[in-house]
Amino acid sequence: QTGGGEINIPGDIFSDIKFLENFDIIILGDIDFSSFPSSHIKNLYECVSVKGKSFLIIGGENFAGGLKNTPAEEIIPFVVTGMEKNIISQSFLPVLTESAKTLPVFGDNPEPFPPLDRANSVTRIKPGTVPLLSAGNIRPAVVLVGINMTLPGKSAFIGTDNTWKWALGNEKEKKAYQFFWSRILRYMWTPEDYLGIG
């Protein structure tokens, strides 16, 4: 916890929706939801669909496991097929999509992102989801980053688990890491969040 007053953290953070309401964005990395009680999944769903909080899910081997046929499946921006858990391990460049130009997430002409070498096989996104980045040369086409704004809160996914490599790379890669994450998180905030009136 940094800045502001300390939050009293319950032993099981998803059991208390009032606790989850303390956060503007809930970020979960490579989580298999199979072990979550249904009440926890429901709390996560309500945070986004009722309370207007934002939700970001990050890829990996466990990506979206256990979400099929749960309320939380309704708030994620892609269609759960089971294939998205497949890891594609080959070098590719994250490429800005044409649709990304309709949202001011990365600006008009960002620097090209450095290569990555792991991507989840996300090929089907839901209506209302804007694909921001695709996994360059991979076929069939894989959506790497998508944001959906059709709910009261925003939901997004990043279909890779190794952008951290940029943070440990050369200066250009470190800059790309900071740019990527700061822009994603800034966009996930709502105006009410960053103005402090929500």
PDB file of C-alpha atoms in Angstrom:
ATOM      1  CA  GLN A   1       0.000   0.000   0.000  1.00  0.00           C
ATOM      2  CA  THR A   2       1.406   3.356  -0.965  1.00  0.00           C
ATOM      3  CA  GLY A   3       0.097   6.824  -0.200  1.00  0.00           C
ATOM      4  CA  GLY A   4      -3.075   7.787   1.603  1.00  0.00           C
ATOM      5  CA  GLY A   5      -4.524   5.943   4.550  1.00  0.00           C
ATOM      6  CA  GLU A   6      -4.006   2.246   5.083  1.00  0.00           C
ATOM      7  CA  ILE A   7      -6.785  -0.110   4.028  1.00  0.00           C
ATOM      8  CA  ASN A   8      -7.821  -2.903   6.370  1.00  0.00           C
ATOM      9  CA  ILE A   9      -7.197  -5.960   4.183  1.00  0.00           C
ATOM     10  CA  PRO A  10      -9.446  -8.976   4.808  1.00  0.00           C
ATOM     11  CA  GLY A  11      -7.913 -12.443   4.763  1.00  0.00           C
ATOM     12  CA  ASP A  12      -9.870 -13.277   1.635  1.00  0.00           C
ATOM     13  CA  ILE A  13     -10.079 -10.152  -0.531  1.00  0.00           C
ATOM     14  CA  PHE A  14     -12.776 -11.367  -2.943  1.00  0.00           C
ATOM     15  CA  SER A  15     -15.210 -12.307  -0.181  1.00  0.00           C
ATOM     16  CA  ASP A  16     -15.997  -8.667   0.640  1.00  0.00           C
ATOM     17  CA  ILE A  17     -17.407  -6.497  -2.146  1.00  0.00           C
ATOM     18  CA  LYS A  18     -17.114  -3.414   0.084  1.00  0.00           C
ATOM     19  CA  PHE A  19     -13.365  -4.021   0.225  1.00  0.00           C
ATOM     20  CA  LEU A  20     -13.154  -4.391  -3.570  1.00  0.00           C
ATOM     21  CA  GLU A  21     -14.906  -1.037  -3.924  1.00  0.00           C
ATOM     22  CA  ASN A  22     -11.747   0.620  -2.520  1.00  0.00           C
ATOM     23  CA  PHE A  23     -10.046   0.048  -5.879  1.00  0.00           C
ATOM     24  CA  ASP A  24     -10.539   1.788  -9.216  1.00  0.00           C
ATOM     25  CA  ILE A  25      -8.920  -1.043 -11.199  1.00  0.00           C
ATOM     26  CA  ILE A  26      -8.712  -4.737 -10.300  1.00  0.00           C
ATOM     27  CA  ILE A  27      -5.751  -6.383 -12.051  1.00  0.00           C
ATOM     28  CA  LEU A  28      -5.360 -10.156 -12.054  1.00  0.00           C
ATOM     29  CA  GLY A  29      -2.400 -11.872 -13.664  1.00  0.00           C
ATOM     30  CA  ASP A  30      -2.501 -15.454 -14.947  1.00  0.00           C
ATOM     31  CA  ILE A  31      -5.303 -16.544 -12.608  1.00  0.00           C
ATOM     32  CA  ASP A  32      -7.186 -19.829 -12.801  1.00  0.00           C
ATOM     33  CA  PHE A  33     -10.612 -19.056 -11.327  1.00  0.00           C
ATOM     34  CA  SER A  34     -11.566 -22.730 -10.839  1.00  0.00           C
ATOM     35  CA  SER A  35     -10.900 -22.584  -7.102  1.00  0.00           C
ATOM     36  CA  PHE A  36     -12.869 -19.360  -6.548  1.00  0.00           C
ATOM     37  CA  PRO A  37     -16.166 -19.840  -4.694  1.00  0.00           C
ATOM     38  CA  SER A  38     -19.164 -18.684  -6.732  1.00  0.00           C
ATOM     39  CA  SER A  39     -19.726 -15.799  -4.290  1.00  0.00           C
ATOM     40  CA  HIS A  40     -16.245 -14.418  -5.078  1.00  0.00           C
ATOM     41  CA  ILE A  41     -16.849 -14.635  -8.823  1.00  0.00           C
ATOM     42  CA  LYS A  42     -20.166 -12.841  -8.299  1.00  0.00           C
ATOM     43  CA  ASN A  43     -18.437 -10.061  -6.317  1.00  0.00           C
ATOM     44  CA  LEU A  44     -15.917  -9.562  -9.117  1.00  0.00           C
ATOM     45  CA  TYR A  45     -18.727  -9.436 -11.665  1.00  0.00           C
ATOM     46  CA  GLU A  46     -20.717  -6.895  -9.622  1.00  0.00           C
ATOM     47  CA  CYS A  47     -17.700  -4.645  -9.124  1.00  0.00           C
ATOM     48  CA  VAL A  48     -17.500  -4.135 -12.885  1.00  0.00           C
ATOM     49  CA  SER A  49     -21.093  -4.520 -14.053  1.00  0.00           C
ATOM     50  CA  VAL A  50     -22.815  -2.712 -11.168  1.00  0.00           C
ATOM     51  CA  LYS A  51     -20.227  -0.615  -9.306  1.00  0.00           C
ATOM     52  CA  GLY A  52     -18.444   0.583 -12.468  1.00  0.00           C
ATOM     53  CA  LYS A  53     -14.948  -0.500 -11.470  1.00  0.00           C
ATOM     54  CA  SER A  54     -12.415  -1.491 -14.127  1.00  0.00           C
ATOM     55  CA  PHE A  55     -11.029  -4.998 -14.572  1.00  0.00           C
ATOM     56  CA  LEU A  56      -7.810  -6.082 -16.295  1.00  0.00           C
ATOM     57  CA  ILE A  57      -6.844  -9.716 -16.818  1.00  0.00           C
ATOM     58  CA  ILE A  58      -3.293 -10.666 -17.846  1.00  0.00           C
ATOM     59  CA  GLY A  59      -2.268 -13.759 -19.817  1.00  0.00           C
ATOM     60  CA  GLY A  60      -0.273 -16.874 -19.056  1.00  0.00           C
ATOM     61  CA  GLU A  61      -0.816 -20.629 -18.773  1.00  0.00           C
ATOM     62  CA  ASN A  62      -3.844 -20.232 -16.480  1.00  0.00           C
ATOM     63  CA  PHE A  63      -5.431 -17.389 -18.469  1.00  0.00           C
ATOM     64  CA  ALA A  64      -9.221 -17.284 -17.911  1.00  0.00           C
ATOM     65  CA  GLY A  65      -9.315 -20.809 -16.534  1.00  0.00           C
ATOM     66  CA  GLY A  66     -12.543 -21.511 -14.656  1.00  0.00           C
ATOM     67  CA  LEU A  67     -14.451 -18.525 -16.079  1.00  0.00           C
ATOM     68  CA  LYS A  68     -16.615 -20.482 -18.513  1.00  0.00           C
ATOM     69  CA  ASN A  69     -20.311 -20.393 -17.512  1.00  0.00           C
ATOM     70  CA  THR A  70     -19.734 -18.017 -14.589  1.00  0.00           C
ATOM     71  CA  PRO A  71     -20.984 -14.436 -14.119  1.00  0.00           C
ATOM     72  CA  ALA A  72     -17.403 -13.183 -14.567  1.00  0.00           C
ATOM     73  CA  GLU A  73     -17.377 -14.590 -18.115  1.00  0.00           C
ATOM     74  CA  GLU A  74     -19.816 -11.789 -18.952  1.00  0.00           C
ATOM     75  CA  ILE A  75     -17.346  -9.026 -18.024  1.00  0.00           C
ATOM     76  CA  ILE A  76     -14.254 -10.189 -19.880  1.00  0.00           C
ATOM     77  CA  PRO A  77     -13.704  -8.768 -23.386  1.00  0.00           C
ATOM     78  CA  PHE A  78     -13.085 -12.039 -25.243  1.00  0.00           C
ATOM     79  CA  VAL A  79     -14.995 -15.247 -25.882  1.00  0.00           C
ATOM     80  CA  VAL A  80     -13.784 -18.101 -23.655  1.00  0.00           C
ATOM     81  CA  THR A  81     -13.153 -21.041 -25.977  1.00  0.00           C
ATOM     82  CA  GLY A  82     -10.425 -22.858 -24.053  1.00  0.00           C
ATOM     83  CA  MET A  83      -7.966 -22.149 -26.875  1.00  0.00           C
ATOM     84  CA  GLU A  84      -6.901 -18.861 -25.261  1.00  0.00           C
ATOM     85  CA  LYS A  85      -4.931 -20.879 -22.680  1.00  0.00           C
ATOM     86  CA  ASN A  86      -2.654 -22.139 -25.459  1.00  0.00           C
ATOM     87  CA  ILE A  87       0.671 -20.318 -25.355  1.00  0.00           C
ATOM     88  CA  ILE A  88       2.235 -19.333 -28.656  1.00  0.00           C
ATOM     89  CA  SER A  89       6.007 -19.258 -28.139  1.00  0.00           C
ATOM     90  CA  GLN A  90       7.607 -17.448 -31.037  1.00  0.00           C
ATOM     91  CA  SER A  91       8.957 -13.986 -31.574  1.00  0.00           C
ATOM     92  CA  PHE A  92       6.479 -11.368 -32.787  1.00  0.00           C
ATOM     93  CA  LEU A  93       6.013  -7.621 -32.825  1.00  0.00           C
ATOM     94  CA  PRO A  94       2.964  -6.149 -31.054  1.00  0.00           C
ATOM     95  CA  VAL A  95       1.239  -4.188 -33.828  1.00  0.00           C
ATOM     96  CA  LEU A  96      -1.207  -1.321 -33.342  1.00  0.00           C
ATOM     97  CA  THR A  97      -4.560  -2.154 -34.965  1.00  0.00           C
ATOM     98  CA  GLU A  98      -6.624   0.185 -37.111  1.00  0.00           C
ATOM     99  CA  SER A  99      -9.341   0.050 -34.447  1.00  0.00           C
ATOM    100  CA  ALA A 100      -6.854   1.322 -31.863  1.00  0.00           C
ATOM    101  CA  LYS A 101      -6.784   4.637 -33.659  1.00  0.00           C
ATOM    102  CA  THR A 102     -10.389   5.239 -32.547  1.00  0.00           C
ATOM    103  CA  LEU A 103      -9.292   5.269 -28.890  1.00  0.00           C
ATOM    104  CA  PRO A 104      -6.659   7.625 -27.447  1.00  0.00           C
ATOM    105  CA  VAL A 105      -4.883   4.869 -25.501  1.00  0.00           C
ATOM    106  CA  PHE A 106      -1.482   4.946 -27.200  1.00  0.00           C
ATOM    107  CA  GLY A 107      -1.780   8.281 -29.005  1.00  0.00           C
ATOM    108  CA  ASP A 108      -1.595   8.921 -32.742  1.00  0.00           C
ATOM    109  CA  ASN A 109       1.871   7.688 -33.673  1.00  0.00           C
ATOM    110  CA  PRO A 110       3.505   5.750 -30.845  1.00  0.00           C
ATOM    111  CA  GLU A 111       6.962   4.241 -31.218  1.00  0.00           C
ATOM    112  CA  PRO A 112       6.814   0.584 -32.326  1.00  0.00           C
ATOM    113  CA  PHE A 113       6.752  -1.819 -29.382  1.00  0.00           C
ATOM    114  CA  PRO A 114       9.709  -4.190 -28.921  1.00  0.00           C
ATOM    115  CA  PRO A 115       9.252  -7.882 -29.755  1.00  0.00           C
ATOM    116  CA  LEU A 116       7.669 -10.377 -27.382  1.00  0.00           C
ATOM    117  CA  ASP A 117       7.862 -14.158 -27.532  1.00  0.00           C
ATOM    118  CA  ARG A 118       4.769 -15.394 -25.668  1.00  0.00           C
ATOM    119  CA  ALA A 119       1.111 -14.815 -26.471  1.00  0.00           C
ATOM    120  CA  ASN A 120      -2.169 -16.394 -25.510  1.00  0.00           C
ATOM    121  CA  SER A 121      -4.233 -17.599 -28.451  1.00  0.00           C
ATOM    122  CA  VAL A 122      -7.094 -15.071 -28.231  1.00  0.00           C
ATOM    123  CA  THR A 123      -8.813 -15.036 -31.609  1.00  0.00           C
ATOM    124  CA  ARG A 124     -12.427 -14.165 -30.703  1.00  0.00           C
ATOM    125  CA  ILE A 125     -13.355 -10.924 -28.976  1.00  0.00           C
ATOM    126  CA  LYS A 126     -16.812  -9.827 -27.882  1.00  0.00           C
ATOM    127  CA  PRO A 127     -18.903  -7.144 -29.588  1.00  0.00           C
ATOM    128  CA  GLY A 128     -17.934  -3.753 -28.186  1.00  0.00           C
ATOM    129  CA  THR A 129     -14.316  -4.788 -27.581  1.00  0.00           C
ATOM    130  CA  VAL A 130     -11.732  -2.666 -29.362  1.00  0.00           C
ATOM    131  CA  PRO A 131      -8.605  -4.644 -30.305  1.00  0.00           C
ATOM    132  CA  LEU A 132      -5.630  -2.380 -29.588  1.00  0.00           C
ATOM    133  CA  LEU A 133      -2.668  -4.596 -30.415  1.00  0.00           C
ATOM    134  CA  SER A 134      -2.312  -7.762 -32.429  1.00  0.00           C
ATOM    135  CA  ALA A 135       0.503 -10.297 -32.305  1.00  0.00           C
ATOM    136  CA  GLY A 136       2.173  -9.247 -35.553  1.00  0.00           C
ATOM    137  CA  ASN A 137       3.193 -12.176 -37.728  1.00  0.00           C
ATOM    138  CA  ILE A 138       1.205 -14.893 -35.908  1.00  0.00           C
ATOM    139  CA  ARG A 139      -1.500 -16.641 -37.945  1.00  0.00           C
ATOM    140  CA  PRO A 140      -4.354 -17.069 -37.390  1.00  0.00           C
ATOM    141  CA  ALA A 141      -4.479 -13.491 -36.139  1.00  0.00           C
ATOM    142  CA  VAL A 142      -4.155 -13.181 -32.372  1.00  0.00           C
ATOM    143  CA  VAL A 143      -5.499 -10.195 -30.435  1.00  0.00           C
ATOM    144  CA  LEU A 144      -2.896  -9.193 -27.872  1.00  0.00           C
ATOM    145  CA  VAL A 145      -4.720  -6.325 -26.108  1.00  0.00           C
ATOM    146  CA  GLY A 146      -8.430  -5.489 -26.110  1.00  0.00           C
ATOM    147  CA  ILE A 147     -10.652  -3.098 -24.141  1.00  0.00           C
ATOM    148  CA  ASN A 148     -14.426  -3.231 -23.757  1.00  0.00           C
ATOM    149  CA  MET A 149     -16.400  -0.202 -22.580  1.00  0.00           C
ATOM    150  CA  THR A 150     -19.975  -1.453 -22.928  1.00  0.00           C
ATOM    151  CA  LEU A 151     -20.362  -2.153 -19.197  1.00  0.00           C
ATOM    152  CA  PRO A 152     -20.613   0.439 -16.427  1.00  0.00           C
ATOM    153  CA  GLY A 153     -16.911  -0.334 -15.804  1.00  0.00           C
ATOM    154  CA  LYS A 154     -14.169  -0.980 -18.363  1.00  0.00           C
ATOM    155  CA  SER A 155     -12.715  -4.433 -18.882  1.00  0.00           C
ATOM    156  CA  ALA A 156      -9.528  -5.323 -20.710  1.00  0.00           C
ATOM    157  CA  PHE A 157      -7.140  -8.172 -21.353  1.00  0.00           C
ATOM    158  CA  ILE A 158      -3.453  -8.376 -22.147  1.00  0.00           C
ATOM    159  CA  GLY A 159      -2.832 -11.733 -23.775  1.00  0.00           C
ATOM    160  CA  THR A 160       0.803 -12.131 -22.798  1.00  0.00           C
ATOM    161  CA  ASP A 161       2.676 -12.589 -19.562  1.00  0.00           C
ATOM    162  CA  ASN A 162       6.108 -11.303 -20.517  1.00  0.00           C
ATOM    163  CA  THR A 163       6.024  -7.537 -20.992  1.00  0.00           C
ATOM    164  CA  TRP A 164       8.183  -7.593 -17.842  1.00  0.00           C
ATOM    165  CA  LYS A 165      11.111  -8.462 -20.113  1.00  0.00           C
ATOM    166  CA  TRP A 166      10.932  -4.954 -21.524  1.00  0.00           C
ATOM    167  CA  ALA A 167      11.483  -3.569 -18.031  1.00  0.00           C
ATOM    168  CA  LEU A 168      14.776  -5.492 -17.791  1.00  0.00           C
ATOM    169  CA  GLY A 169      15.955  -4.655 -21.313  1.00  0.00           C
ATOM    170  CA  ASN A 170      17.752  -1.718 -22.896  1.00  0.00           C
ATOM    171  CA  GLU A 171      16.641   1.890 -22.498  1.00  0.00           C
ATOM    172  CA  LYS A 172      14.264   1.724 -25.459  1.00  0.00           C
ATOM    173  CA  GLU A 173      12.584  -1.387 -24.055  1.00  0.00           C
ATOM    174  CA  LYS A 174      12.313   0.142 -20.574  1.00  0.00           C
ATOM    175  CA  LYS A 175      10.700   3.219 -22.089  1.00  0.00           C
ATOM    176  CA  ALA A 176       8.249   1.012 -24.024  1.00  0.00           C
ATOM    177  CA  TYR A 177       7.358  -0.836 -20.806  1.00  0.00           C
ATOM    178  CA  GLN A 178       6.600   2.410 -18.953  1.00  0.00           C
ATOM    179  CA  PHE A 179       4.670   3.829 -21.904  1.00  0.00           C
ATOM    180  CA  PHE A 180       2.611   0.651 -22.413  1.00  0.00           C
ATOM    181  CA  TRP A 181       1.554   0.201 -18.792  1.00  0.00           C
ATOM    182  CA  SER A 182       1.036   3.869 -17.959  1.00  0.00           C
ATOM    183  CA  ARG A 183      -1.203   4.332 -21.004  1.00  0.00           C
ATOM    184  CA  ILE A 184      -3.215   1.147 -20.359  1.00  0.00           C
ATOM    185  CA  LEU A 185      -3.780   1.976 -16.687  1.00  0.00           C
ATOM    186  CA  ARG A 186      -4.543   5.627 -17.350  1.00  0.00           C
ATOM    187  CA  TYR A 187      -7.186   4.617 -19.860  1.00  0.00           C
ATOM    188  CA  MET A 188      -8.700   2.060 -17.500  1.00  0.00           C
ATOM    189  CA  TRP A 189      -9.416   4.813 -14.997  1.00  0.00           C
ATOM    190  CA  THR A 190     -12.699   6.640 -15.385  1.00  0.00           C
ATOM    191  CA  PRO A 191     -12.790  10.459 -15.201  1.00  0.00           C
ATOM    192  CA  GLU A 192     -14.455  10.108 -11.788  1.00  0.00           C
ATOM    193  CA  ASP A 193     -11.523   8.002 -10.581  1.00  0.00           C
ATOM    194  CA  TYR A 194      -8.705  10.332 -11.535  1.00  0.00           C
ATOM    195  CA  LEU A 195     -10.601  13.464 -10.532  1.00  0.00           C
ATOM    196  CA  GLY A 196     -11.238  11.894  -7.141  1.00  0.00           C
ATOM    197  CA  ILE A 197     -15.001  12.404  -7.279  1.00  0.00           C
ATOM    198  CA  GLY A 198     -16.057   8.787  -7.754  1.00  0.00           C
TER     199      GLY A 198
END
